[in-house]
XYZ file of C-alpha atoms in Angstrom:
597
model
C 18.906 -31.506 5.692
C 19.135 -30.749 9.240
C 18.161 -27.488 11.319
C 20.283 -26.175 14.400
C 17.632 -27.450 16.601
C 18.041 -30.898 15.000
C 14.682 -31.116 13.343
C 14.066 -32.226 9.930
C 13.301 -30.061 6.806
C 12.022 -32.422 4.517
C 12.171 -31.524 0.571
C 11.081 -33.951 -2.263
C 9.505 -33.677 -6.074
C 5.223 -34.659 -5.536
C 3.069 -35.371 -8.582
C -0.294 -33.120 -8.543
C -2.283 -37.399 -7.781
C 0.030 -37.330 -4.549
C -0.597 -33.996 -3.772
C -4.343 -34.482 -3.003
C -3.501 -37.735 -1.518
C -6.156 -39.217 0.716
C -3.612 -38.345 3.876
C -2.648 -35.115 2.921
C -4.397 -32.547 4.316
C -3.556 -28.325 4.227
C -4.644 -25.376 5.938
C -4.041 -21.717 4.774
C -3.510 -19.899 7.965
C -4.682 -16.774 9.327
C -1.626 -14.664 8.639
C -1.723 -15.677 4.472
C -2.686 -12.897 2.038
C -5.860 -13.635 -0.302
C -5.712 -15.402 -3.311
C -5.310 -13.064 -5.624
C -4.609 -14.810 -9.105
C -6.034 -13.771 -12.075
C -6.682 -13.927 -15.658
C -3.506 -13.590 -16.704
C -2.017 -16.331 -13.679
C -4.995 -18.392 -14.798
C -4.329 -18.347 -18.600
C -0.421 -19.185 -17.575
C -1.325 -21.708 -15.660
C -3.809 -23.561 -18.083
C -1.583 -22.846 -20.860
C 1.356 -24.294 -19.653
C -0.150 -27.297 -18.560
C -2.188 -28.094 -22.220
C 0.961 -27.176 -24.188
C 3.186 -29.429 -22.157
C 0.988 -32.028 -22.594
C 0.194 -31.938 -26.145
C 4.241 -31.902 -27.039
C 5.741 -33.637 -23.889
C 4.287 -36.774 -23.721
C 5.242 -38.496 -20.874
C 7.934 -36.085 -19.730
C 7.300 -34.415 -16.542
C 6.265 -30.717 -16.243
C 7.509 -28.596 -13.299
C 4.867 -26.471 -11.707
C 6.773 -24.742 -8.958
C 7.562 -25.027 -4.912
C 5.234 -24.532 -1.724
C 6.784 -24.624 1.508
C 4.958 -26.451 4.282
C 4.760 -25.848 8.268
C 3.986 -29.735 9.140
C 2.195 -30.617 12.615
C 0.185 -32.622 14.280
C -3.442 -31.866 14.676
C -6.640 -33.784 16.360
C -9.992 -33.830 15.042
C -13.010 -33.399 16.948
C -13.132 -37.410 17.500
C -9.499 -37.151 19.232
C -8.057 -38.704 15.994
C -4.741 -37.619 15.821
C -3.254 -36.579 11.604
C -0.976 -34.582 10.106
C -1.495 -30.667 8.655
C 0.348 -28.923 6.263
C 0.197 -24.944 7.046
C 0.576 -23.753 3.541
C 3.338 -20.556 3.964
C 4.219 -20.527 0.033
C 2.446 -21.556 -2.624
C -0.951 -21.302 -1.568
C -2.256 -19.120 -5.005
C -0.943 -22.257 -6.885
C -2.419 -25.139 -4.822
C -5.393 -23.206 -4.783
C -5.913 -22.904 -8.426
C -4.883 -26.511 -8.786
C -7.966 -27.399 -6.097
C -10.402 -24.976 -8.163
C -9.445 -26.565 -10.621
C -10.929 -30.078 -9.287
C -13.596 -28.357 -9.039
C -14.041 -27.382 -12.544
C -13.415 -30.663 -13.955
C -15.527 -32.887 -11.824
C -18.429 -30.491 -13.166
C -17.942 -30.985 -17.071
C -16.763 -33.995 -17.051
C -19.040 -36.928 -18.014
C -16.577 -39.706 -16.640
C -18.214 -40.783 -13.301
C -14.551 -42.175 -12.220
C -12.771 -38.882 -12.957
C -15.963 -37.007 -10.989
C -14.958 -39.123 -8.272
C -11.340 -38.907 -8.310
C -12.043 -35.029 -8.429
C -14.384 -34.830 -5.241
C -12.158 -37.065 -3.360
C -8.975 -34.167 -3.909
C -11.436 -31.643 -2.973
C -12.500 -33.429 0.313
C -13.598 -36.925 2.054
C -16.892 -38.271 3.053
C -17.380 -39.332 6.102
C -17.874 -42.678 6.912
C -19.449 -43.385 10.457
C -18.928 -47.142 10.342
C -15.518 -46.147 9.991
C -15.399 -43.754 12.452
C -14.172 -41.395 9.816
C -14.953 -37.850 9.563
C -15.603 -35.542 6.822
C -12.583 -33.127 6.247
C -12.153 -30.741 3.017
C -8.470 -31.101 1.708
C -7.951 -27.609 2.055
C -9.166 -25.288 4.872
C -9.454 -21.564 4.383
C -8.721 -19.731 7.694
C -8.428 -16.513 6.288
C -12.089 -15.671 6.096
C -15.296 -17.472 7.307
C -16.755 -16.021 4.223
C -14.203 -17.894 2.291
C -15.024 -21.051 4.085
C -18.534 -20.788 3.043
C -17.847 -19.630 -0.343
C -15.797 -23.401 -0.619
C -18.575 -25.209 0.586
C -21.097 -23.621 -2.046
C -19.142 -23.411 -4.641
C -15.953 -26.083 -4.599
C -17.463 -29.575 -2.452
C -20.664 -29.359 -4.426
C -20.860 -31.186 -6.635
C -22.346 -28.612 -9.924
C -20.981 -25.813 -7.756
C -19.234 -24.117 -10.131
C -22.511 -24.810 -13.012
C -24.025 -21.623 -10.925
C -22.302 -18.988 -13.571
C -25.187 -16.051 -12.616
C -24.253 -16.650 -8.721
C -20.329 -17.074 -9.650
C -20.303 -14.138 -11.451
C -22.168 -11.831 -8.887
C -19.230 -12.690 -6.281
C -16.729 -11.363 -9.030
C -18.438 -8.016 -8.188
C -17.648 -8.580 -4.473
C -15.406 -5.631 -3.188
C -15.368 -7.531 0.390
C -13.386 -9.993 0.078
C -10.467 -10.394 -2.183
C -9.794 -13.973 -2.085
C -14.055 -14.773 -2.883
C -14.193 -12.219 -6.215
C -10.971 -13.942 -7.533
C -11.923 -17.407 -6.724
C -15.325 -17.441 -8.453
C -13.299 -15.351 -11.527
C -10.977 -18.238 -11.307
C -13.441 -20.881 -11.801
C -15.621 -19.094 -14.127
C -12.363 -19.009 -16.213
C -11.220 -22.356 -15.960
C -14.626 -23.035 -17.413
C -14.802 -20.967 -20.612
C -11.302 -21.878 -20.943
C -12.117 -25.766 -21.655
C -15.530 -25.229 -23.126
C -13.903 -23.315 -26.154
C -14.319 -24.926 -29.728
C -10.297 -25.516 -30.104
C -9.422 -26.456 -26.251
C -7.554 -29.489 -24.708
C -9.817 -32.381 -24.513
C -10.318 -33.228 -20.756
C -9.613 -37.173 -21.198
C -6.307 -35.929 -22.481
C -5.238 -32.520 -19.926
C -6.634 -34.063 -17.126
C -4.526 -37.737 -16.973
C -1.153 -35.324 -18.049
C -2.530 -32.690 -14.904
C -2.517 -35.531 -12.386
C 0.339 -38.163 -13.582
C 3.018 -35.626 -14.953
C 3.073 -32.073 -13.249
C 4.780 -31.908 -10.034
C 5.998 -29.541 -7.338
C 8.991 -29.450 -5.033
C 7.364 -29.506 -1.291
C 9.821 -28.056 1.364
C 8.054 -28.813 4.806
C 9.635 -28.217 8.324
C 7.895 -28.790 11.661
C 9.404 -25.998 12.970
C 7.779 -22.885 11.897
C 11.038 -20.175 11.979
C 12.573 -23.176 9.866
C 9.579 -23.217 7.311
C 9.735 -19.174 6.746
C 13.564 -19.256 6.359
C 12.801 -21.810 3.665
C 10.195 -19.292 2.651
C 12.044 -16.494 1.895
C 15.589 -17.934 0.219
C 13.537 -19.876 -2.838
C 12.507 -18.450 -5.850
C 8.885 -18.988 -6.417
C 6.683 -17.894 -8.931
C 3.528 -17.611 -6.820
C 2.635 -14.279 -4.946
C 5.427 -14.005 -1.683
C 4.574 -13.470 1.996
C 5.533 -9.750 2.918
C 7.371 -8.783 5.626
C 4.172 -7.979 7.092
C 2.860 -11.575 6.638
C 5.467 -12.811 8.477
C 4.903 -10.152 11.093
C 1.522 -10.725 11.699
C 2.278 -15.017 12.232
C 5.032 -13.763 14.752
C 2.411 -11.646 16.926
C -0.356 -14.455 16.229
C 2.020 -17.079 17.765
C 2.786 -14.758 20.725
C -0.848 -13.930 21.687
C -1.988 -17.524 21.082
C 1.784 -19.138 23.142
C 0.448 -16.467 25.892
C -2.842 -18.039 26.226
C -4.720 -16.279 24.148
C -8.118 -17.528 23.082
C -8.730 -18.775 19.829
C -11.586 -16.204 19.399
C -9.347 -13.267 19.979
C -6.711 -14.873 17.495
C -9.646 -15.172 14.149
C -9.948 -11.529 15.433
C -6.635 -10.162 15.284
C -6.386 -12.107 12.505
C -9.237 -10.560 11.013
C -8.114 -7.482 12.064
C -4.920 -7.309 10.225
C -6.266 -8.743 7.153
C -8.977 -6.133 6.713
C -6.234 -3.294 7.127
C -4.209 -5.541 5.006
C -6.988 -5.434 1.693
C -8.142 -1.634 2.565
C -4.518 -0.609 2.624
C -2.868 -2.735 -0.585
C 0.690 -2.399 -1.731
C 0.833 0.204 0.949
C 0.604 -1.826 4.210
C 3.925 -2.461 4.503
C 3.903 1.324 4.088
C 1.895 2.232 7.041
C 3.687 -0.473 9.310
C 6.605 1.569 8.542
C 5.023 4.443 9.880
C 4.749 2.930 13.421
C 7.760 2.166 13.466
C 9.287 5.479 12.679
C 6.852 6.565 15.786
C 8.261 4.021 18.138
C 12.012 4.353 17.533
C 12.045 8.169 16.177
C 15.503 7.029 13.940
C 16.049 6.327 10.570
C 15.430 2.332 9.362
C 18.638 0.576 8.756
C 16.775 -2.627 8.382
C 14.157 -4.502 6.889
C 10.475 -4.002 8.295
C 10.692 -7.363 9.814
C 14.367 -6.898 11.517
C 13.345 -3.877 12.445
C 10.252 -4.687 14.678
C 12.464 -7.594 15.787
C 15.906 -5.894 16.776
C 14.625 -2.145 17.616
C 11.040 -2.743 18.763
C 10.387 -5.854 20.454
C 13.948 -6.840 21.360
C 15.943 -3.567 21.339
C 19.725 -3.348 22.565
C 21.733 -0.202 23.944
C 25.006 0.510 22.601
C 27.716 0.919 26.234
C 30.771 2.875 24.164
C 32.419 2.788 27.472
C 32.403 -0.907 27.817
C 32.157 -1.555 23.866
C 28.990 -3.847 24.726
C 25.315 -4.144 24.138
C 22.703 -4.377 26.690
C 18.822 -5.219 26.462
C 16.166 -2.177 27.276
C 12.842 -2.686 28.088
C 10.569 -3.560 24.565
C 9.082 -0.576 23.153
C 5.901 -2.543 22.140
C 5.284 -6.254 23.247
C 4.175 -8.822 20.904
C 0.707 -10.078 20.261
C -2.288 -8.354 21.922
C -0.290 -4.907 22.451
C 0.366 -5.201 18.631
C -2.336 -5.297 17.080
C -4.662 -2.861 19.561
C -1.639 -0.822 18.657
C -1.935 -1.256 14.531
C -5.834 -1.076 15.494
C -5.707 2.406 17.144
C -3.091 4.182 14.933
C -5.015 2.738 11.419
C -8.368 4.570 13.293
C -5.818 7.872 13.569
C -4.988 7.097 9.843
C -8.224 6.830 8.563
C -9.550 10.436 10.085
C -6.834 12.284 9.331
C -6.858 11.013 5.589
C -10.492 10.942 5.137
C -10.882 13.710 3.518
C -13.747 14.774 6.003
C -11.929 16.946 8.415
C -14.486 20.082 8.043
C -15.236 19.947 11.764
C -11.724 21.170 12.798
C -12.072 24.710 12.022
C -15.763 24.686 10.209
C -13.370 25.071 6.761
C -11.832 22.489 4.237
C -8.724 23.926 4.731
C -6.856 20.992 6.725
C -8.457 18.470 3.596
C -7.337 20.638 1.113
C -3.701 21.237 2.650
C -3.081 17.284 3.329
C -4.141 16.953 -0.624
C -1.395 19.606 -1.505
C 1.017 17.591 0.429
C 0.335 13.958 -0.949
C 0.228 15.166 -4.142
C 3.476 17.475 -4.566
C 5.788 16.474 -1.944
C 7.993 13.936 -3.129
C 8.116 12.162 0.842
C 5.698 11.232 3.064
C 7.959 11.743 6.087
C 5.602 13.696 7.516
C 2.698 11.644 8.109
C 4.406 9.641 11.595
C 5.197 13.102 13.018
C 1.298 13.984 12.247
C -0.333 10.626 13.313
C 2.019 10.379 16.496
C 0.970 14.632 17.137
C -3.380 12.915 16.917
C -2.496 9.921 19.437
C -1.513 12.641 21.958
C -3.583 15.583 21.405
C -6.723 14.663 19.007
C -8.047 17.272 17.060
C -6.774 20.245 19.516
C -4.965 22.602 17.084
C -5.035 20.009 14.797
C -4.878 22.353 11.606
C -2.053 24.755 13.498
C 0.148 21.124 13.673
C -0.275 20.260 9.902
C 0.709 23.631 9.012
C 3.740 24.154 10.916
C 4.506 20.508 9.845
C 4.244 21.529 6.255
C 6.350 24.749 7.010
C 8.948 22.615 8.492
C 8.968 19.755 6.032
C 8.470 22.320 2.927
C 11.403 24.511 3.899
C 14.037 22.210 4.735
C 13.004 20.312 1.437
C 13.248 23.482 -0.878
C 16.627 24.694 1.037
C 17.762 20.816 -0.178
C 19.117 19.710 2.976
C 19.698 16.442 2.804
C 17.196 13.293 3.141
C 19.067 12.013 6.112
C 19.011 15.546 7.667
C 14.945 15.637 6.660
C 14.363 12.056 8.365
C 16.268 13.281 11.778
C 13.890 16.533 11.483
C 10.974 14.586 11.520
C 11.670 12.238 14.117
C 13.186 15.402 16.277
C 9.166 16.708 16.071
C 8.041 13.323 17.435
C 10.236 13.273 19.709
C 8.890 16.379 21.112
C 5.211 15.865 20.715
C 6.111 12.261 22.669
C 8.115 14.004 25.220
C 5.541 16.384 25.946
C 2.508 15.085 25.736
C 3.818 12.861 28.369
C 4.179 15.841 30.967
C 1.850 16.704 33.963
C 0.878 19.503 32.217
C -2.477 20.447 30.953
C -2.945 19.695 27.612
C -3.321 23.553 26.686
C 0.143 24.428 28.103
C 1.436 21.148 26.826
C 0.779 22.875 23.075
C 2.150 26.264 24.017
C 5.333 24.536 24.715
C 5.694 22.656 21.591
C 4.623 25.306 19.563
C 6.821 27.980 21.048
C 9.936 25.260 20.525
C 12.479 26.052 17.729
C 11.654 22.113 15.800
C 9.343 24.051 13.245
C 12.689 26.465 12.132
C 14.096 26.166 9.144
C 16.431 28.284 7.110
C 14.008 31.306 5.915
C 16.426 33.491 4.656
C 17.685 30.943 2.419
C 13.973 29.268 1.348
C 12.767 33.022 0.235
C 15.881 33.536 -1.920
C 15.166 30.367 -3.937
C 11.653 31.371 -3.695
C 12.567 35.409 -5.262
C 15.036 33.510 -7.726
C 15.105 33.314 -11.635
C 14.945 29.439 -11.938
C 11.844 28.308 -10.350
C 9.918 26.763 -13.399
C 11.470 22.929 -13.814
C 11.764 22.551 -10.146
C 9.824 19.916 -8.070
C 8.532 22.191 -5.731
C 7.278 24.634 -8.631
C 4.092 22.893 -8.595
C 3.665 22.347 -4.499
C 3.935 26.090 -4.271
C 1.373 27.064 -6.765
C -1.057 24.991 -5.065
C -0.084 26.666 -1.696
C -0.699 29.898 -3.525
C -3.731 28.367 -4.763
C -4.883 27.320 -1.293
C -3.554 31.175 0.489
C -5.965 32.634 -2.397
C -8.454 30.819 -2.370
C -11.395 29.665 -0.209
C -11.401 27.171 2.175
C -14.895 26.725 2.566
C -14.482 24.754 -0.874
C -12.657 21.521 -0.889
C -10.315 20.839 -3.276
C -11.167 17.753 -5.546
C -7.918 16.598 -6.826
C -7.479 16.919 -10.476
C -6.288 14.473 -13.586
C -4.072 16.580 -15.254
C -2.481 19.638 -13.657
C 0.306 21.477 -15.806
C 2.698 24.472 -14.922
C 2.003 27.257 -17.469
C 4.018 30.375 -18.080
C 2.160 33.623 -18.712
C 5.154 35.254 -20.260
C 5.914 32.449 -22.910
C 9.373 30.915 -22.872
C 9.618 31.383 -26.801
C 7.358 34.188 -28.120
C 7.201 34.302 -32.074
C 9.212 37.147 -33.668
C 6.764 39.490 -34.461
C 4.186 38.674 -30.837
C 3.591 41.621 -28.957
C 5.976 40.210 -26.402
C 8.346 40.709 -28.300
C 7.791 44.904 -28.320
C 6.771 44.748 -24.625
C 10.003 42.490 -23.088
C 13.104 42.966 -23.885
C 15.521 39.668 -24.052
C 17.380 40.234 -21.229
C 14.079 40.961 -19.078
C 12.868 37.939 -20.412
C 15.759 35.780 -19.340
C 15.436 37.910 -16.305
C 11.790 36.911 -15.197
C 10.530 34.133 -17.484
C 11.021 31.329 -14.626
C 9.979 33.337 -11.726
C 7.421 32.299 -9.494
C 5.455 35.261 -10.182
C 5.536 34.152 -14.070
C 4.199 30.715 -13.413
C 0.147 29.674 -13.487
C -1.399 26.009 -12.714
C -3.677 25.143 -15.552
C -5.908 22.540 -15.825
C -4.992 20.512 -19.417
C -2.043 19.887 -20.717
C 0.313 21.981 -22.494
C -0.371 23.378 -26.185
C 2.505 25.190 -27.382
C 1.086 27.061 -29.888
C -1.855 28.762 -27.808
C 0.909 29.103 -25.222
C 2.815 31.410 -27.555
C -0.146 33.716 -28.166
C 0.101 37.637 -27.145
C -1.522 37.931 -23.563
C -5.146 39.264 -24.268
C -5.518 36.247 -26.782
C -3.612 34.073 -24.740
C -6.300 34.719 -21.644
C -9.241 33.965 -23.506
C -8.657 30.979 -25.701
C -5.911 29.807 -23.334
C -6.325 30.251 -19.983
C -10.536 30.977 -19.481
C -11.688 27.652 -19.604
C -8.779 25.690 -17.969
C -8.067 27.438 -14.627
C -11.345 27.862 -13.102
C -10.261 25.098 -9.970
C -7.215 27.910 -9.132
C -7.611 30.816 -7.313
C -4.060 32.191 -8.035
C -4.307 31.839 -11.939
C -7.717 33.285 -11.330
C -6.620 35.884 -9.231
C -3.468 37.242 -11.833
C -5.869 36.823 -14.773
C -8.527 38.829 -13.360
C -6.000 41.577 -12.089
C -3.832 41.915 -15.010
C -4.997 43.743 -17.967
C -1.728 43.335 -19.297
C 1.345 41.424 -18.076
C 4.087 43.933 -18.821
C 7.358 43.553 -16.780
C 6.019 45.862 -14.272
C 3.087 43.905 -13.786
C 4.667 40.419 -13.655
C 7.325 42.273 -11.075
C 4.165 43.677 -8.902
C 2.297 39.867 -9.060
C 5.811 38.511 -8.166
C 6.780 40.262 -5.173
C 3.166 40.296 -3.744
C 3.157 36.048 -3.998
C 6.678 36.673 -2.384
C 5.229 38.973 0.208
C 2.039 36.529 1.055
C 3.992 33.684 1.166
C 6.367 35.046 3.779
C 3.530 35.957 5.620
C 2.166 32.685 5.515
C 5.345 30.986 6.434
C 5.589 33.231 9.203
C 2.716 31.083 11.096
């Protein structure tokens, strides 16, 4: 198969003997996740192999596909080989090379211990002029490196179970903790009563499993490959293929190799702190760099609109290039460096400096926990790039105000994106001006980008069909946190429920039932002022009980964290329509007050 450029992509079936062939030699680069596999992966992996080779003799068992960036390399003696970048695949050849490991330690064949160590790495031999070289190189951690030189080219290494086990309790690297898991594994896995004899898993392992290798010398060739085969090992992310992009760029621009294990670093140790949500927060900077909604993946995205962006001419009906709105490389990642900093104070949890309360902790909490978008967090980490910690609290809540209104009013999600990126267009625009950075505030707070329909927000607000909504439970809590008292932060709770004081289904002869009539109870049931957080979950029958009785077994014990249950509980000797009408409009009244700001 041929590429455009007229290099080869080479694709053929390789036994697991040919894999760790004595010329075959693999790197996992910089830009690779961890290894990350399991018990479960591990089990699979063993599994399969023993069952296929106690019922398939002789017939060939398919292990999966890696996909190979092939160069040439030179050794510190100028000797020139070849190198296999591993881009897919690399949980799966690394079990396989663990797996070496594990056998050349319990078994008592001194061929098979040599086979083994020979697929893990060669000797040097200086009458050969030959150097040592491991099979596989870890450049995704130094740690990792040593961790394979303790633990995989000794021979016994994996015998250590006390020292093995100890790095499964490592939280700082990912890729040692599931490694020395891994091999502790593999271990108990063969030393069971009923497991696969060696003599008969390991000939099968080496003889009859194969893979399909895809390998390209050209790199763009090698991810293409990447990303159109279906592979059941853990896939690159966008992100992964970001970072190797920006690697490539700082290294082509003469970048020293230093700096490059440092970005690396770098993005790897965001990468692990940040999980699943990586991808996430990269999407975050981009929102603050183009300020319009993504049409495209996270990759295209930084590639088309960030580092290679094009102007629509309707007059002409052409494109034209504009400058790069971030440059690849360096500019990158001190640019994913200094917004993940702004990230990590502003979600720390640890803001009580800002106005000597917990009241910006508490209100972010509110918002990550009730409001079903996190479009607001680029507007707030763009707003800390230009201004810091000045008015830092005022921001958050006008953000909230903003964000909150237009959500409740249900304009649209497309509407809410171009609302968000109209406030960072604003804090960019002026926090970019000659002015001071005082009268730089005083413009953007005096601008109309915090309105939102009021009118219409307080009218769903005052309405008879709150309870059941998705914002029922985001403004209790912002009742909660108006009540309440700031100088307290707000641990976040396991199970939160929406109560109603006035039950929804009060038993015939209840006291309710004397006190409401049914059409005031159809009136006011679902009204804001009806509705309590409470800290358990929902019992029906105690829910149902007449108000005095309802306080004490109900309600005493389970509301303590929330100062507006507290508050109408401790106010209300009875909850009579007039006093659920009085506790409604006064949460109606304090809100708009609030909103006001």
């Amino acid at each position: 198969m041929k590429t455009t450029k007229g290099k080869e992509i080479n694709s053929d079936k390789i036994l697991v003997k040919d894999l760790f062939d004595k010329d075959r030699w693999y790197r996992i680069p910089n830009y690779q996740r961890p290894y990350v596999w399991g018990d479960d992966q591990i089990n699979d992996l063993l599994d399969d192999i023993a069952y296929a080779a106690e019922r398939a003799d002789k017939a060939q068992y398919f292990l999966g596909t890696i996909v190979l960036h092939t160069k040439e390399c030179d050794d510190d003696d100028d000797v020139t080989y070849v190198e296999h970048d591993l881009l897919d695949g690399q949980q799966r050849l690394t079990s396989l090379y663990l797996l070496m490991a594990v056998i050349r330690d319990l078994t008592d064949k001194s061929k098979r211990k040599q086979t083994c160590q020979q697929a893990i790495f060669r000797e040097a031999d200086p009458d050969l002029n030959i150097p040592e070289r491991l099979r596989i190189i870890y450049d995704i951690r130094d740690e990792v490196k040593d961790f394979v030189e303790q633990f995989i080219k000794q021979q016994g290494g994996t015998d250590d179970k006390e020292a093995l086990k100890k790095h499964t309790a490592n939280g700082y690297d990912t890729s040692i903790k599931n490694m020395a898991n891994a091999l502790l594994k593999m271990r108990e896995y063969f030393e069971k009563k009923d497991a696969i004899a060696i003599d008969k898993f390991f000939p099968f392992l080496m003889n009859y499993v194969l893979l399909i290798y895809v390998a390209s010398e050209e790199l763009e060739d090698a991810f293409r490959m990447f990303t159109i085969l279906n592979d059941r090992g853990v896939k690159l992310r966008n992100s992964d293929i970001l970072k190797a992009s920006n690697l490539k760029a700082f290294k082509d621009g003469g970048g020293k190799e230093s700096k490059v294990q440092e970005y690396a670093k770098l993005w790897e140790d965001i990468e692990n702190e940040l999980g699943e949500d990586f991808d996430l927060f990269l999407s975050y900077l981009r929102t603050i760099l183009v300020k319009e909604k993504a049409r495209l993946s996270l990759l295209r995205e930084f590639e088309e609109n960030i580092y290679t962006p094009t102007k629509f001419d309707y007059s002409t009906k052409k494109s034209y290039s504009v400058p790069a709105l971030l440059n690849k490389g360096a500019d990158t990642f001190e640019y994913l460096k200094k917004y993940k900093k702004h990230y990590n104070e502003l979600f720390s949890n640890n803001n009580h400096h800002l106005n000597n309360t917990w009241e910006f902790d508490n209100l972010i909490n509110i918002m990550q926990d009730t409001i079903p978008s996190d479009l607001w967090v680029p507007p707030l980490l763009a707003y800390k790039e230009y201004f810091g910690d000045m008015r830092l609290l005022e921001f958050l809540k006008k953000l909230d105000n903003k964000f909150s209104g237009d959500w409740i009013t249900q304009k649209t999600p497309t509407f809410r994106i171009e609302q968000m990126n109209e406030i960072i267009k604003r804090i960019e625009a002026v926090g970019k001006s000659d002015k001071v950075q005082t009268e730089k505030l005083d413009e953007l707070y005096s601008s109309d980008i915090f309105d939102f329909e009021k009118e219409d927000f307080f009218k769903i607000l005052s309405g008879n069909n709150i309870y059941g909504r998705r914002y029922a439970k985001y403004m209790l809590y912002k009742l909660d946190m108006i009540y309440g008292n700031n100088d307290i932060k707000k641990e976040p709770l396991k199970t939160i429920t929406v109560e109603h004081i006035l039950p929804q289904t009060p038993h015939d002869n209840s006291q309710w039932k004397v006190d409401w009539t049914d059409e005031q109870r159809e009136q006011w049931t679902h009204k804001l002022g009806n509705l309590v957080l409470l800290s358990r979950r929902k019992n029906s029958s105690q829910g149902r009980l007449d108000y005095d009785i309802k306080k004490q077994r109900y309600f005493q014990n389970n509301i303590d964290s929330f100062s507006n249950s507290l508050r109408v509980l401790n106010t209300f000797s009875t909850w009579k329509p007039e006093d659920l009408g009085t506790n409604h409009n006064k949460v109606i009244e304090d809100l708009k007050a609030y909103y006001k700001n």
